[in-house]
XYZ file of C-alpha atoms in Angstrom:
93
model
C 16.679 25.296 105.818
C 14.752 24.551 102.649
C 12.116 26.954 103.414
C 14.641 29.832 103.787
C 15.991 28.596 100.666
C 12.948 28.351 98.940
C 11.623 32.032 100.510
C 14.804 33.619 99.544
C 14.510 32.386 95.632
C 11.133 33.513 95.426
C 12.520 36.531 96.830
C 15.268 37.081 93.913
C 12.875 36.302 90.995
C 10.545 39.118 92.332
C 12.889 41.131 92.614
C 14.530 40.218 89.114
C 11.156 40.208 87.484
C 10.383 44.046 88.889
C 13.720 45.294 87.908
C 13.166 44.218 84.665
C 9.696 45.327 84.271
C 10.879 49.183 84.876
C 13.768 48.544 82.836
C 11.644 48.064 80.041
C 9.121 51.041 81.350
C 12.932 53.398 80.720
C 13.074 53.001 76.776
C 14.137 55.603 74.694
C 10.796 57.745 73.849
C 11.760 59.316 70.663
C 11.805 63.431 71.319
C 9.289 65.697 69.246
C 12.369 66.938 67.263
C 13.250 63.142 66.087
C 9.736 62.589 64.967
C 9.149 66.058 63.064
C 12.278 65.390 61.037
C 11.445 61.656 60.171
C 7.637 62.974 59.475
C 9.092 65.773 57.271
C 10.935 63.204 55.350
C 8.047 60.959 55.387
C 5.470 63.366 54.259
C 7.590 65.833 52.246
C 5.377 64.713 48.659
C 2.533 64.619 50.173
C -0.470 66.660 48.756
C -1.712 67.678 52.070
C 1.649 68.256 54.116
C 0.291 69.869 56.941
C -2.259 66.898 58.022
C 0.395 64.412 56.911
C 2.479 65.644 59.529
C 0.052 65.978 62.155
C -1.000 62.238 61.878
C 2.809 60.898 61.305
C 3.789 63.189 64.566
C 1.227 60.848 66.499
C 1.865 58.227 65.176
C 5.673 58.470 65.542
C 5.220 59.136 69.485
C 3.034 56.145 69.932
C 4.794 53.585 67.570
C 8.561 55.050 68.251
C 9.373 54.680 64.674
C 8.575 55.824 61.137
C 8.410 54.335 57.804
C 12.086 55.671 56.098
C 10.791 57.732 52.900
C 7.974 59.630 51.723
C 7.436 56.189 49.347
C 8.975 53.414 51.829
C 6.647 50.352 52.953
C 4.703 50.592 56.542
C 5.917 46.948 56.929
C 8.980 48.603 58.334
C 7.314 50.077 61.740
C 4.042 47.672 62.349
C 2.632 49.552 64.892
C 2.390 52.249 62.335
C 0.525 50.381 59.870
C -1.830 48.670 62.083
C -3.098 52.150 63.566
C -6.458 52.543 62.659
C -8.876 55.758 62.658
C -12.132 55.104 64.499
C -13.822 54.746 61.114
C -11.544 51.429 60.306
C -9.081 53.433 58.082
C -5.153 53.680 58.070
C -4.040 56.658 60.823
C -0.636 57.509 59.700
C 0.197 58.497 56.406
């Protein structure tokens, strides 16, 4: 009796644990669309607008968010201002 107890909880967390895992593997992905309008906002002042939204487009998809203004701080989406070029220097505008 206590080892079909014991198998059938090890059962449910597996279970639980792998439900959850592709739960989290089902977030929202934010569409192309989303991202040029938030990099349009984002890089609407900048001096080189066409590489500015080339890098903020990337950088949207992998970080799912974008700072909120062309001025606003990076501190608001992390993943964005960690990303680093090869060379060691910021990737998204």
């Amino acid at each position: 009796m206590k080892l079909a107890f014991a198998t059938l909880l090890l059962v449910s967390l597996v279970l639980s644990f792998s439900i959850h895992a592709m739960a989290g593997d089902l977030s929202p992905q934010p569409s192309p669309s989303s991202c040029d309008a938030k990099c349009a906002v984002r890089c609407q002042k900048s001096w080189r607008k066409d590489k500015c939204l080339k890098y903020c487009g990337i950088c949207c998809q992998k970080c799912h968010c974008v700072p909120s203004g062309p001025y606003a701080d990076k501190s608001e989406c992390p993943c964005y201002r960690d990303m680093k070029s090869p060379q060691g220097k910021d990737k998204c505008p």
